[in-house]
Amino acid sequence: MKSKDIRKYNTYKYFCKKILYIYTYLVTALLVVMTKDKFNDIAFNQDDSCFSVATDEGFKIFNTFPLQNKLIQQFDEYQDKARGIGKTRMLNRSNYIALVGGGNDPRYPLNRLIIWDDLVGKESIKLNFMSNVKDVYLSRCLIIVKLESKISIYSFGKIPIKLMDDIDIPVGSSINYVNYTGQSGSGSNSNGLICFESNKYRGQIHVMNLNKLNTTNGKQDHILPTMIIKAHKSDIQLIKLNHQGTMVATCSKKGTLIRIMNVQNGTLINEFRRGIEKAEIYDMEFSPRGSKLAVISNKQTLHIFEIFNERKNSDINKRINANNDIQTENVYNKNLQNLNSLIPKRWGIQYLDSVWSMCSIHLKNPINNSHNNKATSGSTAMNNGYDTQFAKDRCKIGWCRSTPIRTQDSDDSDSNEDSLVLVWKNSGIWEKYVILEKNISLNSTNKDNDVKYFSVGESLGQPSVNNIRNEVPTHKKRWEIVREAWREL
């Protein structure tokens, strides 16, 4: 080969490498943009009536239901100061919002907590720590800060005072706080409960009553006593207190069992089985009255567990069915019990006796589903790639609170326990789900029989006198959860 041809070949090779480098750079940048989270963090307020989202430009606040944007705070970029917010926490529906820096360009150091006063539009409180701030809980009296391996408790005021020595916790462990009587403002003197994992014994949790904390005389010399509960045999993944501060739900790293215990004496109230395979449960939330628990795992399956078995119509049904053999039990659970009686106990198979969820649904991206309705067979790879991306997305659960309609013959205890909202971090999607009852007829043999749906409140409400005399229930309860609405934020 001549020297002139060699030079041409080298030049061609050089330009090919450059083009390949530029192409790789553009594809990488596009993937970064596509996989970038729309929100840095999502958090509901104390009663789930609002939720806040942290972005690289500031933060936003939305009304949970009906969905409405209440506040948009975008920080100006001046004096080379960034705008990124990593975490936001609301104090009920007040003007105080806790902020922690984060995102691509954090506005504040990760070890600094800011209390933002939206009424005057500026920072009102600053707290610096020796390690990064992992989580924040607010009440009208307290500021509770979770660090990497400690919990710090301060009084809420213009000059916060540290009230007690830091509490040691395992690195990366879960904690939860609830101010059970101060949510509506009526119990502003209450300090609530805090629950955290033991630093010495795996699977144990501590429940500390902060009402015994003195918030007026400064720092205490000792840490408050706690109730110790043996929740699991392995490390705990998540801890969640109900709104009333009477129950605590825990799950282990394995993610197959969820246990609910009494915070007063540590007794086991109920044990639920999410599934058999290992999964990471990344969010749990009690319903407003504590009758149900919503659980979601990295398998993107939402489970609804019924904590208390409502039997409001039991006496009525006994009177109606005194001479009628109508099946009212769950056939599935009955078959499991019969099968379990045939299995030797030494096998140790316990999941047949487990209490499963009342309903569940495998979540899918609504944007992807709408695209699939119009897509052709050539777009399968793209859709599969989008599903893989959605599988890595994470959401927060919040229950909808509606005003109950009270009548003389009805009970409103479950009137606002049948709908919940999911807000997704990566895709920025708001979804509303509703729990419905399927009315499956036991007398009809027609497979194409129409299926009627009832809300939880309608299903559990007491029938009228005319219904008691003239109507006989001919259906067994089957629950399902369906998506009622969704919107991209």
Tab-separated table of C-alpha atoms in Angstrom:
chain	number	residue	atom	x	y	z
A	1	MET	CA	0.000	0.000	0.000
A	2	LYS	CA	1.269	3.456	-0.932
A	3	SER	CA	1.999	6.101	1.671
A	4	LYS	CA	-0.761	8.321	0.255
A	5	ASP	CA	-3.313	5.540	0.694
A	6	ILE	CA	-2.079	4.901	4.221
A	7	ARG	CA	-2.617	8.548	5.131
A	8	LYS	CA	-6.145	8.472	3.709
A	9	TYR	CA	-6.912	5.303	5.651
A	10	ASN	CA	-5.615	6.805	8.906
A	11	THR	CA	-7.609	9.982	8.334
A	12	TYR	CA	-10.748	7.964	7.637
A	13	LYS	CA	-10.152	5.877	10.740
A	14	TYR	CA	-9.637	9.001	12.844
A	15	PHE	CA	-12.925	10.589	11.698
A	16	CYS	CA	-14.812	7.326	12.258
A	17	LYS	CA	-13.581	7.250	15.851
A	18	LYS	CA	-14.625	10.864	16.352
A	19	ILE	CA	-18.099	10.215	14.939
A	20	LEU	CA	-18.491	7.136	17.148
A	21	TYR	CA	-17.406	9.151	20.207
A	22	ILE	CA	-19.891	11.939	19.460
A	23	TYR	CA	-22.681	9.402	18.852
A	24	THR	CA	-21.913	7.618	22.143
A	25	TYR	CA	-21.882	10.947	23.994
A	26	LEU	CA	-25.246	12.000	22.554
A	27	VAL	CA	-26.883	8.646	23.310
A	28	THR	CA	-25.536	8.736	26.885
A	29	ALA	CA	-26.814	12.278	27.397
A	30	LEU	CA	-30.216	11.292	26.007
A	31	LEU	CA	-30.431	8.298	28.331
A	32	VAL	CA	-29.513	10.498	31.306
A	33	VAL	CA	-32.307	12.909	30.404
A	34	MET	CA	-34.805	10.078	29.889
A	35	THR	CA	-33.949	8.292	33.150
A	36	LYS	CA	-33.667	11.452	35.249
A	37	ASP	CA	-36.218	11.644	38.045
A	38	LYS	CA	-38.819	14.328	37.542
A	39	PHE	CA	-38.933	14.887	41.311
A	40	ASN	CA	-36.101	14.560	43.805
A	41	ASP	CA	-38.498	13.685	46.620
A	42	ILE	CA	-42.218	13.332	47.379
A	43	ALA	CA	-43.830	13.655	50.810
A	44	PHE	CA	-47.419	13.861	52.064
A	45	ASN	CA	-48.300	16.056	55.019
A	46	GLN	CA	-49.542	14.696	58.347
A	47	ASP	CA	-53.144	13.984	57.262
A	48	ASP	CA	-52.405	13.220	53.553
A	49	SER	CA	-54.476	16.215	52.445
A	50	CYS	CA	-51.477	17.761	50.629
A	51	PHE	CA	-48.185	16.574	49.203
A	52	SER	CA	-44.984	18.397	48.337
A	53	VAL	CA	-42.414	17.598	45.657
A	54	ALA	CA	-38.774	18.688	45.548
A	55	THR	CA	-37.210	19.634	42.204
A	56	ASP	CA	-33.943	21.000	40.855
A	57	GLU	CA	-35.527	24.480	40.698
A	58	GLY	CA	-37.308	24.566	44.074
A	59	PHE	CA	-40.444	22.829	45.319
A	60	LYS	CA	-44.176	22.554	44.647
A	61	ILE	CA	-47.208	21.803	46.823
A	62	PHE	CA	-50.361	20.076	45.564
A	63	ASN	CA	-53.740	19.325	47.048
A	64	THR	CA	-54.140	15.526	47.165
A	65	PHE	CA	-57.763	15.303	46.028
A	66	PRO	CA	-59.102	16.992	44.101
A	67	LEU	CA	-55.670	17.483	42.533
A	68	GLN	CA	-54.724	21.148	42.516
A	69	ASN	CA	-51.418	23.002	42.467
A	70	LYS	CA	-51.325	25.190	45.585
A	71	LEU	CA	-47.784	26.597	45.488
A	72	ILE	CA	-44.820	26.805	43.132
A	73	GLN	CA	-41.579	28.058	44.640
A	74	GLN	CA	-38.755	28.436	42.125
A	75	PHE	CA	-35.590	29.900	43.551
A	76	ASP	CA	-33.683	32.516	41.576
A	77	GLU	CA	-30.147	31.612	40.600
A	78	TYR	CA	-28.057	34.484	41.909
A	79	GLN	CA	-24.485	34.833	43.183
A	80	ASP	CA	-23.690	31.343	41.835
A	81	LYS	CA	-26.150	29.840	44.322
A	82	ALA	CA	-27.854	26.678	43.096
A	83	ARG	CA	-31.579	25.966	43.328
A	84	GLY	CA	-31.840	22.195	43.876
A	85	ILE	CA	-33.996	20.887	46.758
A	86	GLY	CA	-33.626	17.266	47.834
A	87	LYS	CA	-36.332	16.915	50.509
A	88	THR	CA	-39.443	18.813	51.543
A	89	ARG	CA	-41.628	18.256	54.604
A	90	MET	CA	-44.823	20.150	55.411
A	91	LEU	CA	-46.240	21.105	58.802
A	92	ASN	CA	-49.906	20.242	58.254
A	93	ARG	CA	-51.188	22.959	55.883
A	94	SER	CA	-49.260	25.802	57.497
A	95	ASN	CA	-46.715	28.175	55.987
A	96	TYR	CA	-43.714	26.286	57.430
A	97	ILE	CA	-41.888	23.845	55.155
A	98	ALA	CA	-38.703	21.935	55.972
A	99	LEU	CA	-36.109	21.942	53.174
A	100	VAL	CA	-32.915	19.972	52.592
A	101	GLY	CA	-30.610	20.569	49.633
A	102	GLY	CA	-30.324	17.967	46.893
A	103	GLY	CA	-30.566	17.253	43.184
A	104	ASN	CA	-27.881	18.035	40.627
A	105	ASP	CA	-27.000	21.424	42.145
A	106	PRO	CA	-28.031	21.511	45.844
A	107	ARG	CA	-29.109	24.904	47.113
A	108	TYR	CA	-28.067	24.026	50.676
A	109	PRO	CA	-25.439	21.666	52.094
A	110	LEU	CA	-26.776	18.164	52.654
A	111	ASN	CA	-26.083	18.447	56.396
A	112	ARG	CA	-28.196	21.606	56.823
A	113	LEU	CA	-31.909	21.809	57.617
A	114	ILE	CA	-33.888	24.874	56.588
A	115	ILE	CA	-37.370	25.811	57.833
A	116	TRP	CA	-38.894	27.937	55.088
A	117	ASP	CA	-41.592	30.447	55.987
A	118	ASP	CA	-43.698	30.852	52.869
A	119	LEU	CA	-45.710	33.667	54.443
A	120	VAL	CA	-42.700	35.999	54.298
A	121	GLY	CA	-40.878	34.075	51.548
A	122	LYS	CA	-37.581	33.471	53.350
A	123	GLU	CA	-35.671	31.104	55.611
A	124	SER	CA	-36.708	31.315	59.264
A	125	ILE	CA	-34.659	28.519	60.931
A	126	LYS	CA	-31.274	26.963	60.123
A	127	LEU	CA	-29.833	23.850	61.754
A	128	ASN	CA	-26.439	22.351	60.907
A	129	PHE	CA	-25.358	18.796	61.693
A	130	MET	CA	-22.231	16.659	61.528
A	131	SER	CA	-23.744	14.238	58.993
A	132	ASN	CA	-26.249	14.383	56.159
A	133	VAL	CA	-29.935	14.901	56.916
A	134	LYS	CA	-31.860	11.776	55.872
A	135	ASP	CA	-35.385	12.675	56.981
A	136	VAL	CA	-37.351	15.328	58.871
A	137	TYR	CA	-40.568	15.223	60.932
A	138	LEU	CA	-42.383	18.365	62.070
A	139	SER	CA	-45.013	19.147	64.675
A	140	ARG	CA	-46.113	22.401	66.275
A	141	CYS	CA	-43.730	21.756	69.172
A	142	LEU	CA	-40.906	19.606	67.791
A	143	ILE	CA	-38.399	19.278	64.969
A	144	ILE	CA	-37.201	15.672	64.643
A	145	VAL	CA	-34.210	15.114	62.379
A	146	LYS	CA	-33.020	11.713	61.235
A	147	LEU	CA	-29.286	11.612	60.471
A	148	GLU	CA	-27.207	8.731	59.132
A	149	SER	CA	-26.960	6.966	62.505
A	150	LYS	CA	-28.705	9.278	65.009
A	151	ILE	CA	-31.995	11.018	65.770
A	152	SER	CA	-31.924	14.626	66.996
A	153	ILE	CA	-34.925	16.277	68.663
A	154	TYR	CA	-35.320	20.080	68.885
A	155	SER	CA	-38.037	22.427	70.018
A	156	PHE	CA	-39.863	24.322	67.288
A	157	GLY	CA	-39.161	28.040	67.687
A	158	LYS	CA	-37.154	30.960	66.392
A	159	ILE	CA	-34.137	29.585	68.254
A	160	PRO	CA	-34.547	25.766	68.388
A	161	ILE	CA	-33.297	24.120	71.588
A	162	LYS	CA	-31.960	20.588	71.658
A	163	LEU	CA	-34.201	18.726	74.098
A	164	MET	CA	-32.254	15.518	74.726
A	165	ASP	CA	-29.162	13.557	73.724
A	166	ASP	CA	-29.129	12.036	70.261
A	167	ILE	CA	-30.678	8.587	69.878
A	168	ASP	CA	-28.416	5.994	68.237
A	169	ILE	CA	-29.958	3.978	65.407
A	170	PRO	CA	-28.531	1.554	62.816
A	171	VAL	CA	-27.185	3.135	59.641
A	172	GLY	CA	-29.875	3.263	56.970
A	173	SER	CA	-32.632	2.091	59.316
A	174	SER	CA	-36.241	3.265	59.252
A	175	ILE	CA	-37.972	5.519	61.780
A	176	ASN	CA	-41.443	7.047	61.968
A	177	TYR	CA	-43.104	9.813	63.949
A	178	VAL	CA	-46.748	10.739	64.454
A	179	ASN	CA	-48.335	13.546	66.407
A	180	TYR	CA	-51.601	11.697	66.841
A	181	THR	CA	-53.596	14.400	68.687
A	182	GLY	CA	-52.101	17.477	67.094
A	183	GLN	CA	-53.098	16.906	63.497
A	184	SER	CA	-56.168	19.098	63.589
A	185	GLY	CA	-54.754	21.641	65.966
A	186	SER	CA	-56.921	20.551	68.896
A	187	GLY	CA	-54.043	18.791	70.613
A	188	SER	CA	-51.245	21.263	70.087
A	189	ASN	CA	-49.731	20.389	73.488
A	190	SER	CA	-49.076	16.783	72.450
A	191	ASN	CA	-45.609	15.736	71.311
A	192	GLY	CA	-46.651	12.406	69.814
A	193	LEU	CA	-44.768	9.109	69.395
A	194	ILE	CA	-41.525	8.180	67.672
A	195	CYS	CA	-40.664	4.632	66.640
A	196	PHE	CA	-37.190	3.448	65.586
A	197	GLU	CA	-35.174	0.262	65.176
A	198	SER	CA	-32.955	-1.000	67.985
A	199	ASN	CA	-29.243	-0.304	67.610
A	200	LYS	CA	-28.257	-3.468	69.517
A	201	TYR	CA	-30.757	-6.210	68.698
A	202	ARG	CA	-31.891	-6.838	65.126
A	203	GLY	CA	-35.625	-7.058	64.552
A	204	GLN	CA	-36.516	-5.042	67.660
A	205	ILE	CA	-38.152	-1.635	67.629
A	206	HIS	CA	-38.466	1.049	70.302
A	207	VAL	CA	-41.583	3.189	70.800
A	208	MET	CA	-40.900	6.425	72.672
A	209	ASN	CA	-43.661	8.595	74.086
A	210	LEU	CA	-42.497	12.180	73.582
A	211	ASN	CA	-45.302	13.562	75.736
A	212	LYS	CA	-42.963	12.985	78.671
A	213	LEU	CA	-40.459	15.331	77.054
A	214	ASN	CA	-40.095	18.731	78.717
A	215	THR	CA	-40.006	21.362	75.960
A	216	THR	CA	-39.755	24.412	78.254
A	217	ASN	CA	-36.796	23.753	80.566
A	218	GLY	CA	-34.207	23.007	77.904
A	219	LYS	CA	-32.176	19.837	77.390
A	220	GLN	CA	-32.785	16.782	79.550
A	221	ASP	CA	-29.987	14.805	81.155
A	222	HIS	CA	-31.384	11.419	80.161
A	223	ILE	CA	-33.121	9.688	77.256
A	224	LEU	CA	-36.799	8.881	77.723
A	225	PRO	CA	-37.774	5.256	78.400
A	226	THR	CA	-39.179	3.236	75.502
A	227	MET	CA	-41.490	0.304	74.862
A	228	ILE	CA	-39.449	-2.519	73.265
A	229	ILE	CA	-41.258	-4.692	70.710
A	230	LYS	CA	-39.788	-7.823	69.140
A	231	ALA	CA	-41.124	-7.393	65.624
A	232	HIS	CA	-38.999	-9.632	63.372
A	233	LYS	CA	-36.078	-12.054	63.461
A	234	SER	CA	-34.173	-10.165	60.757
A	235	ASP	CA	-33.415	-6.514	60.038
A	236	ILE	CA	-36.410	-4.234	59.626
A	237	GLN	CA	-37.074	-2.576	56.297
A	238	LEU	CA	-39.870	-0.144	57.144
A	239	ILE	CA	-41.754	1.179	60.188
A	240	LYS	CA	-45.085	2.987	60.010
A	241	LEU	CA	-47.361	4.316	62.782
A	242	ASN	CA	-51.072	4.875	62.277
A	243	HIS	CA	-52.548	8.358	62.563
A	244	GLN	CA	-54.014	7.708	66.002
A	245	GLY	CA	-50.694	6.492	67.448
A	246	THR	CA	-52.159	3.171	68.607
A	247	MET	CA	-50.641	0.717	66.109
A	248	VAL	CA	-47.293	0.232	64.398
A	249	ALA	CA	-46.716	-1.753	61.199
A	250	THR	CA	-43.322	-3.287	60.408
A	251	CYS	CA	-41.837	-5.377	57.627
A	252	SER	CA	-38.459	-7.080	57.363
A	253	LYS	CA	-35.862	-6.924	54.610
A	254	LYS	CA	-37.332	-10.088	53.166
A	255	GLY	CA	-40.636	-8.334	52.558
A	256	THR	CA	-42.941	-11.351	52.831
A	257	LEU	CA	-44.615	-10.608	56.180
A	258	ILE	CA	-46.134	-7.423	57.604
A	259	ARG	CA	-46.849	-7.372	61.322
A	260	ILE	CA	-49.094	-4.886	63.135
A	261	MET	CA	-48.626	-4.425	66.877
A	262	ASN	CA	-50.109	-2.462	69.734
A	263	VAL	CA	-47.800	0.381	70.760
A	264	GLN	CA	-49.042	0.307	74.365
A	265	ASN	CA	-48.138	-3.285	75.266
A	266	GLY	CA	-46.385	-4.622	72.164
A	267	THR	CA	-48.913	-7.397	71.513
A	268	LEU	CA	-49.415	-8.660	67.965
A	269	ILE	CA	-52.674	-7.420	66.456
A	270	ASN	CA	-52.383	-9.012	63.035
A	271	GLU	CA	-49.892	-10.610	60.675
A	272	PHE	CA	-50.264	-10.311	56.912
A	273	ARG	CA	-48.469	-12.085	54.094
A	274	ARG	CA	-47.586	-9.999	51.066
A	275	GLY	CA	-46.271	-12.966	49.097
A	276	ILE	CA	-43.855	-15.877	49.073
A	277	GLU	CA	-40.980	-14.416	47.055
A	278	LYS	CA	-38.591	-11.854	48.501
A	279	ALA	CA	-39.406	-8.220	47.729
A	280	GLU	CA	-38.438	-4.748	48.893
A	281	ILE	CA	-41.384	-2.950	50.470
A	282	TYR	CA	-40.639	0.722	49.961
A	283	ASP	CA	-43.822	2.334	51.297
A	284	MET	CA	-46.700	1.558	53.671
A	285	GLU	CA	-49.530	3.789	54.811
A	286	PHE	CA	-52.461	3.367	57.196
A	287	SER	CA	-55.897	4.570	56.178
A	288	PRO	CA	-57.221	7.641	58.066
A	289	ARG	CA	-59.104	5.578	60.678
A	290	GLY	CA	-56.574	2.755	60.733
A	291	SER	CA	-58.862	0.023	59.401
A	292	LYS	CA	-56.696	-0.690	56.336
A	293	LEU	CA	-53.029	-0.721	55.374
A	294	ALA	CA	-51.712	-0.028	51.860
A	295	VAL	CA	-48.397	-1.675	50.960
A	296	ILE	CA	-46.316	-1.381	47.792
A	297	SER	CA	-43.109	-3.228	46.864
A	298	ASN	CA	-40.473	-3.124	44.130
A	299	LYS	CA	-42.579	-5.634	42.195
A	300	GLN	CA	-44.896	-2.642	41.614
A	301	THR	CA	-47.838	-4.438	43.210
A	302	LEU	CA	-50.176	-2.513	45.491
A	303	HIS	CA	-51.767	-4.549	48.307
A	304	ILE	CA	-54.612	-3.445	50.578
A	305	PHE	CA	-54.841	-5.296	53.908
A	306	GLU	CA	-57.913	-5.137	56.136
A	307	ILE	CA	-56.714	-4.773	59.724
A	308	PHE	CA	-60.123	-5.072	61.373
A	309	ASN	CA	-62.661	-7.505	59.970
A	310	GLU	CA	-65.795	-5.372	59.795
A	311	ARG	CA	-68.892	-7.336	60.838
A	312	LYS	CA	-71.498	-4.587	60.990
A	313	ASN	CA	-74.139	-6.748	59.353
A	314	SER	CA	-73.380	-9.953	61.255
A	315	ASP	CA	-76.410	-9.760	63.575
A	316	ILE	CA	-78.702	-8.830	60.720
A	317	ASN	CA	-77.407	-11.645	58.534
A	318	LYS	CA	-77.920	-14.145	61.385
A	319	ARG	CA	-81.555	-13.151	61.658
A	320	ILE	CA	-82.067	-13.308	57.916
A	321	ASN	CA	-80.204	-16.573	57.380
A	322	ALA	CA	-81.535	-18.433	60.419
A	323	ASN	CA	-83.117	-21.066	58.146
A	324	ASN	CA	-80.977	-20.593	55.047
A	325	ASP	CA	-77.594	-22.094	54.326
A	326	ILE	CA	-75.977	-19.184	52.436
A	327	GLN	CA	-72.235	-19.209	52.013
A	328	THR	CA	-70.716	-16.029	53.419
A	329	GLU	CA	-67.127	-17.114	54.076
A	330	ASN	CA	-64.251	-16.543	51.737
A	331	VAL	CA	-64.067	-19.750	49.679
A	332	TYR	CA	-60.413	-19.248	48.932
A	333	ASN	CA	-59.397	-19.070	52.600
A	334	LYS	CA	-61.620	-22.057	53.430
A	335	ASN	CA	-59.912	-24.174	50.787
A	336	LEU	CA	-56.529	-23.157	52.134
A	337	GLN	CA	-57.514	-24.291	55.615
A	338	ASN	CA	-58.702	-27.660	54.282
A	339	LEU	CA	-55.482	-28.106	52.338
A	340	ASN	CA	-53.355	-27.126	55.314
A	341	SER	CA	-55.010	-29.811	57.464
A	342	LEU	CA	-53.640	-32.455	55.086
A	343	ILE	CA	-50.030	-31.223	55.351
A	344	PRO	CA	-47.883	-32.503	58.228
A	345	LYS	CA	-47.026	-29.767	60.728
A	346	ARG	CA	-43.359	-30.812	60.743
A	347	TRP	CA	-43.043	-29.462	57.214
A	348	GLY	CA	-43.355	-25.972	58.688
A	349	ILE	CA	-45.487	-24.623	55.857
A	350	GLN	CA	-47.137	-21.600	57.467
A	351	TYR	CA	-48.166	-19.490	54.508
A	352	LEU	CA	-51.369	-21.521	54.013
A	353	ASP	CA	-52.594	-20.151	57.351
A	354	SER	CA	-51.547	-16.595	56.482
A	355	VAL	CA	-53.888	-13.652	56.077
A	356	TRP	CA	-53.574	-12.261	52.572
A	357	SER	CA	-54.566	-8.891	51.179
A	358	MET	CA	-58.242	-8.106	50.598
A	359	CYS	CA	-57.306	-6.865	47.112
A	360	SER	CA	-54.223	-6.109	45.058
A	361	ILE	CA	-53.263	-4.752	41.667
A	362	HIS	CA	-50.119	-4.861	39.552
A	363	LEU	CA	-49.359	-1.253	38.669
A	364	LYS	CA	-48.574	-0.151	35.129
A	365	ASN	CA	-47.541	3.162	33.682
A	366	PRO	CA	-50.728	4.825	32.376
A	367	ILE	CA	-48.746	6.742	29.760
A	368	ASN	CA	-47.316	3.488	28.450
A	369	ASN	CA	-50.787	1.905	28.378
A	370	SER	CA	-52.197	4.807	26.390
A	371	HIS	CA	-49.320	4.473	23.948
A	372	ASN	CA	-49.903	0.734	23.648
A	373	ASN	CA	-53.474	1.330	22.511
A	374	LYS	CA	-52.140	3.205	19.493
A	375	ALA	CA	-48.868	1.347	19.044
A	376	THR	CA	-47.970	-1.105	16.308
A	377	SER	CA	-46.039	-4.335	16.550
A	378	GLY	CA	-42.829	-2.529	15.596
A	379	SER	CA	-42.799	-0.535	18.855
A	380	THR	CA	-42.653	-3.552	21.181
A	381	ALA	CA	-39.005	-3.067	22.057
A	382	MET	CA	-39.586	0.573	22.938
A	383	ASN	CA	-42.547	-0.313	25.140
A	384	ASN	CA	-40.640	-3.072	26.851
A	385	GLY	CA	-37.816	-0.654	27.570
A	386	TYR	CA	-40.270	1.836	29.050
A	387	ASP	CA	-41.761	-0.867	31.281
A	388	THR	CA	-38.264	-1.651	32.561
A	389	GLN	CA	-37.813	2.006	33.375
A	390	PHE	CA	-41.162	2.134	35.190
A	391	ALA	CA	-40.169	-0.920	37.238
A	392	LYS	CA	-37.389	1.194	38.762
A	393	ASP	CA	-39.757	4.052	39.574
A	394	ARG	CA	-40.877	4.651	43.162
A	395	CYS	CA	-44.027	6.240	44.548
A	396	LYS	CA	-45.561	7.541	47.773
A	397	ILE	CA	-48.977	6.501	49.115
A	398	GLY	CA	-51.573	8.883	50.499
A	399	TRP	CA	-55.175	8.153	51.448
A	400	CYS	CA	-57.953	10.473	50.311
A	401	ARG	CA	-59.997	12.139	53.030
A	402	SER	CA	-63.579	12.975	52.101
A	403	THR	CA	-66.312	14.509	54.195
A	404	PRO	CA	-68.631	11.707	55.332
A	405	ILE	CA	-72.341	11.928	54.643
A	406	ARG	CA	-74.051	10.976	57.893
A	407	THR	CA	-77.548	9.584	58.031
A	408	GLN	CA	-79.630	8.259	60.888
A	409	ASP	CA	-79.308	4.613	59.805
A	410	SER	CA	-75.727	4.658	58.527
A	411	ASP	CA	-72.283	4.458	60.058
A	412	ASP	CA	-69.538	6.632	58.575
A	413	SER	CA	-66.584	4.741	60.050
A	414	ASP	CA	-65.460	3.542	56.614
A	415	SER	CA	-66.852	6.364	54.490
A	416	ASN	CA	-63.400	7.727	53.661
A	417	GLU	CA	-61.415	4.481	53.656
A	418	ASP	CA	-61.926	3.391	50.050
A	419	SER	CA	-59.708	5.642	47.919
A	420	LEU	CA	-56.012	6.444	47.844
A	421	VAL	CA	-53.496	8.344	45.745
A	422	LEU	CA	-50.070	7.357	44.378
A	423	VAL	CA	-47.509	9.955	43.287
A	424	TRP	CA	-44.564	8.675	41.246
A	425	LYS	CA	-41.097	10.134	41.619
A	426	ASN	CA	-39.510	9.420	38.239
A	427	SER	CA	-42.448	9.750	35.851
A	428	GLY	CA	-44.207	12.498	37.837
A	429	ILE	CA	-47.619	10.812	37.601
A	430	TRP	CA	-50.536	11.267	40.018
A	431	GLU	CA	-52.967	8.344	40.240
A	432	LYS	CA	-56.161	7.750	42.201
A	433	TYR	CA	-57.308	4.218	43.049
A	434	VAL	CA	-60.651	3.131	44.494
A	435	ILE	CA	-61.517	-0.055	46.405
A	436	LEU	CA	-64.710	-1.616	45.051
A	437	GLU	CA	-66.740	-4.698	45.857
A	438	LYS	CA	-67.764	-7.137	43.139
A	439	ASN	CA	-71.235	-8.547	43.617
A	440	ILE	CA	-70.927	-12.139	42.400
A	441	SER	CA	-74.240	-13.968	42.408
A	442	LEU	CA	-74.316	-17.411	44.042
A	443	ASN	CA	-77.687	-18.436	42.633
A	444	SER	CA	-77.167	-17.661	38.984
A	445	THR	CA	-75.345	-20.118	36.717
A	446	ASN	CA	-74.861	-17.645	33.900
A	447	LYS	CA	-71.146	-17.042	33.392
A	448	ASP	CA	-71.821	-13.793	31.598
A	449	ASN	CA	-73.815	-12.425	34.520
A	450	ASP	CA	-73.403	-8.718	35.108
A	451	VAL	CA	-71.065	-7.749	37.942
A	452	LYS	CA	-72.162	-4.886	40.183
A	453	TYR	CA	-69.693	-2.713	42.087
A	454	PHE	CA	-70.128	-1.099	45.479
A	455	SER	CA	-67.838	1.215	47.406
A	456	VAL	CA	-66.537	0.161	50.826
A	457	GLY	CA	-68.882	2.566	52.577
A	458	GLU	CA	-71.907	1.251	50.675
A	459	SER	CA	-70.888	-2.359	51.171
A	460	LEU	CA	-70.370	-2.113	54.923
A	461	GLY	CA	-73.324	0.192	55.656
A	462	GLN	CA	-76.288	-1.241	57.527
A	463	PRO	CA	-79.294	-2.029	55.321
A	464	SER	CA	-82.651	-0.419	55.979
A	465	VAL	CA	-85.602	-2.124	57.657
A	466	ASN	CA	-87.257	-2.843	54.280
A	467	ASN	CA	-84.131	-4.550	53.029
A	468	ILE	CA	-83.996	-6.701	56.168
A	469	ARG	CA	-87.562	-7.928	55.672
A	470	ASN	CA	-87.716	-8.271	51.919
A	471	GLU	CA	-84.194	-8.919	50.692
A	472	VAL	CA	-81.915	-11.865	51.238
A	473	PRO	CA	-78.187	-11.454	50.426
A	474	THR	CA	-77.233	-13.728	47.546
A	475	HIS	CA	-73.651	-12.640	46.968
A	476	LYS	CA	-70.249	-13.190	48.507
A	477	LYS	CA	-67.781	-10.369	48.946
A	478	ARG	CA	-64.905	-10.004	46.515
A	479	TRP	CA	-62.855	-6.834	46.575
A	480	GLU	CA	-60.791	-5.240	43.864
A	481	ILE	CA	-58.881	-2.019	43.438
A	482	VAL	CA	-59.177	-0.077	40.212
A	483	ARG	CA	-57.605	3.083	38.885
A	484	GLU	CA	-60.169	5.842	38.744
A	485	ALA	CA	-58.071	8.704	37.362
A	486	TRP	CA	-54.492	9.707	36.577
A	487	ARG	CA	-52.655	12.837	35.567
A	488	GLU	CA	-49.116	13.788	34.668
A	489	LEU	CA	-47.841	16.552	36.944
